[in-house]
Short mmCIF file of C-alpha atoms in Angstrom, two decimals:
data_model
loop_
_atom_site.label_atom_id
_atom_site.label_comp_id
_atom_site.label_asym_id
_atom_site.label_seq_id
_atom_site.Cartn_x
_atom_site.Cartn_y
_atom_site.Cartn_z
CA UNK A 1 67.17 135.06 -48.51
CA UNK A 2 66.05 132.39 -50.89
CA UNK A 3 64.49 133.71 -54.09
CA UNK A 4 62.86 131.47 -56.74
CA UNK A 5 60.87 133.42 -59.38
CA UNK A 6 57.95 134.93 -57.40
CA UNK A 7 58.77 133.14 -54.13
CA UNK A 8 60.97 134.95 -51.50
CA UNK A 9 61.75 133.22 -48.23
CA UNK A 10 63.84 134.56 -45.28
CA UNK A 11 65.65 132.07 -43.04
CA UNK A 12 66.28 133.15 -39.36
CA UNK A 13 65.75 136.88 -39.66
CA UNK A 14 67.57 138.56 -36.75
CA UNK A 15 66.97 142.18 -37.81
CA UNK A 16 63.82 143.14 -39.82
CA UNK A 17 65.31 146.44 -40.99
CA UNK A 18 68.38 144.85 -42.43
CA UNK A 19 66.27 142.20 -44.16
CA UNK A 20 64.05 144.92 -45.63
CA UNK A 21 67.13 146.84 -46.98
CA UNK A 22 68.34 143.72 -48.77
CA UNK A 23 64.90 142.90 -50.20
CA UNK A 24 64.58 146.49 -51.43
CA UNK A 25 67.94 146.26 -53.20
CA UNK A 26 66.90 142.92 -54.86
CA UNK A 27 63.70 144.43 -56.21
CA UNK A 28 65.17 144.53 -59.72
CA UNK A 29 63.62 141.34 -61.14
CA UNK A 30 61.36 139.97 -58.45
CA UNK A 31 58.05 141.27 -57.17
CA UNK A 32 57.85 143.01 -53.82
CA UNK A 33 56.70 141.03 -50.88
CA UNK A 34 57.80 138.09 -48.86
CA UNK A 35 56.37 134.50 -49.22
CA UNK A 36 57.43 133.08 -45.82
CA UNK A 37 59.87 133.02 -42.96
CA UNK A 38 61.68 129.78 -41.88
CA UNK A 39 62.95 129.75 -38.32
CA UNK A 40 65.37 127.06 -37.29
CA UNK A 41 65.39 127.56 -33.47
CA UNK A 42 64.16 129.82 -30.64
CA UNK A 43 67.20 132.08 -30.08
CA UNK A 44 66.58 135.81 -30.66
CA UNK A 45 69.53 136.13 -33.15
CA UNK A 46 67.39 133.84 -35.35
CA UNK A 47 63.87 135.10 -34.53
CA UNK A 48 64.36 138.77 -33.77
CA UNK A 49 62.86 139.99 -37.07
CA UNK A 50 59.82 137.66 -37.25
CA UNK A 51 57.16 139.86 -35.69
CA UNK A 52 58.19 143.13 -37.38
CA UNK A 53 58.57 141.41 -40.78
CA UNK A 54 55.11 139.80 -40.46
CA UNK A 55 53.79 143.41 -39.91
CA UNK A 56 55.88 144.99 -42.80
CA UNK A 57 54.77 142.40 -45.29
CA UNK A 58 51.07 141.53 -45.67
CA UNK A 59 50.06 143.87 -42.83
CA UNK A 60 48.87 141.37 -40.26
CA UNK A 61 50.13 138.59 -38.10
CA UNK A 62 48.83 136.05 -35.62
CA UNK A 63 50.45 135.16 -32.42
CA UNK A 64 49.75 131.42 -32.81
CA UNK A 65 48.83 128.88 -35.45
CA UNK A 66 45.26 128.53 -34.14
CA UNK A 67 44.30 132.12 -34.97
CA UNK A 68 46.05 131.86 -38.32
CA UNK A 69 43.94 128.77 -39.18
CA UNK A 70 40.76 130.47 -38.05
CA UNK A 71 41.51 133.48 -40.31
CA UNK A 72 42.89 131.56 -43.23
CA UNK A 73 41.15 133.82 -45.75
CA UNK A 74 43.06 136.86 -44.47
CA UNK A 75 46.37 137.75 -45.99
CA UNK A 76 49.10 136.86 -43.55
CA UNK A 77 52.88 136.05 -43.69
CA UNK A 78 53.42 132.32 -42.93
CA UNK A 79 56.13 131.86 -40.32
CA UNK A 80 57.34 128.35 -39.88
CA UNK A 81 59.30 127.16 -36.87
CA UNK A 82 60.13 124.23 -34.66
CA UNK A 83 57.15 122.81 -32.82
CA UNK A 84 59.20 121.63 -29.91
CA UNK A 85 61.68 124.35 -29.20
CA UNK A 86 59.82 126.89 -27.02
CA UNK A 87 58.42 130.25 -28.03
CA UNK A 88 59.04 131.36 -31.60
CA UNK A 89 57.77 134.95 -32.09
CA UNK A 90 54.79 135.30 -34.56
CA UNK A 91 55.07 131.57 -35.56
CA UNK A 92 51.93 130.55 -37.61
CA UNK A 93 53.08 127.10 -38.69
CA UNK A 94 54.72 124.84 -36.09
CA UNK A 95 56.68 122.02 -37.84
CA UNK A 96 58.85 119.08 -36.82
CA UNK A 97 61.14 116.53 -38.50
CA UNK A 98 59.36 114.54 -41.24
CA UNK A 99 56.99 117.42 -42.20
CA UNK A 100 57.01 118.85 -45.72
CA UNK A 101 55.19 121.70 -47.33
CA UNK A 102 55.05 124.07 -50.32
CA UNK A 103 55.86 127.76 -50.26
CA UNK A 104 54.70 130.38 -52.73
CA UNK A 105 54.88 130.27 -56.50
CA UNK A 106 51.31 131.38 -57.28
CA UNK A 107 51.15 134.26 -59.66
CA UNK A 108 47.88 134.97 -61.57
CA UNK A 109 46.59 131.52 -60.61
CA UNK A 110 49.52 129.69 -62.14
CA UNK A 111 52.02 127.72 -60.07
CA UNK A 112 55.45 129.02 -60.86
CA UNK A 113 58.65 128.94 -58.76
CA UNK A 114 57.31 127.18 -55.70
CA UNK A 115 59.61 125.70 -53.11
CA UNK A 116 59.15 122.24 -51.66
CA UNK A 117 60.45 122.27 -48.09
CA UNK A 118 61.36 119.19 -46.00
CA UNK A 119 61.86 119.56 -42.29
CA UNK A 120 64.68 117.68 -40.55
CA UNK A 121 65.09 117.38 -36.78
CA UNK A 122 68.59 118.57 -35.83
CA UNK A 123 68.54 118.88 -31.99
CA UNK A 124 72.16 119.97 -31.61
CA UNK A 125 72.18 123.76 -31.13
CA UNK A 126 68.97 123.67 -29.06
CA UNK A 127 66.83 120.75 -28.01
CA UNK A 128 64.16 121.36 -30.61
CA UNK A 129 66.20 122.94 -33.48
CA UNK A 130 65.31 121.95 -37.06
CA UNK A 131 66.82 122.34 -40.52
CA UNK A 132 65.05 122.94 -43.80
CA UNK A 133 65.88 121.21 -47.13
CA UNK A 134 64.44 123.47 -49.82
CA UNK A 135 63.98 122.21 -53.45
CA UNK A 136 62.95 124.53 -56.23
CA UNK A 137 60.03 123.02 -58.20
CA UNK A 138 60.39 122.92 -61.95
CA UNK A 139 64.17 123.38 -62.06
CA UNK A 140 67.16 121.16 -62.09
CA UNK A 141 68.85 123.43 -59.46
CA UNK A 142 70.37 121.70 -56.47
CA UNK A 143 68.47 121.89 -53.19
CA UNK A 144 69.48 124.30 -50.39
CA UNK A 145 69.99 123.24 -46.79
CA UNK A 146 69.43 125.73 -43.91
CA UNK A 147 70.70 124.60 -40.54
CA UNK A 148 70.70 127.67 -38.26
CA UNK A 149 73.87 126.59 -36.51
CA UNK A 150 76.21 129.19 -35.01
CA UNK A 151 79.95 128.60 -35.40
CA UNK A 152 81.01 130.73 -32.40
#
């Protein structure tokens, strides 16, 4: 879980209920809700919570990015994942190496605490796996790198 002011991002959620428990415990100084899910590759131990979390937070989900774009005015949980790694449950934003995007940070019309995310191709664990380099806007904090590798 990556938290930056009003922005909360989950990386590779395997179990939606465990993620929810942790988010509920962290409710002390951050608003409820979830800004996005970042998925590094297609294996279920990294994607297992995507669909259920998309339903728990924001109440709706789309099975593919086309439907999400058509209904862009509806409130949905953005789920980013590798474009070239097979099926990623509930993915709304397929991405690949070289892409970059902003997540969250909007509160009362003011940008605060957004994350700038860069996508890096890392085809080692699976053919299409990716990593995310997350930088917190407006701070001098070091970036965070999420790789999704398993050390088994």
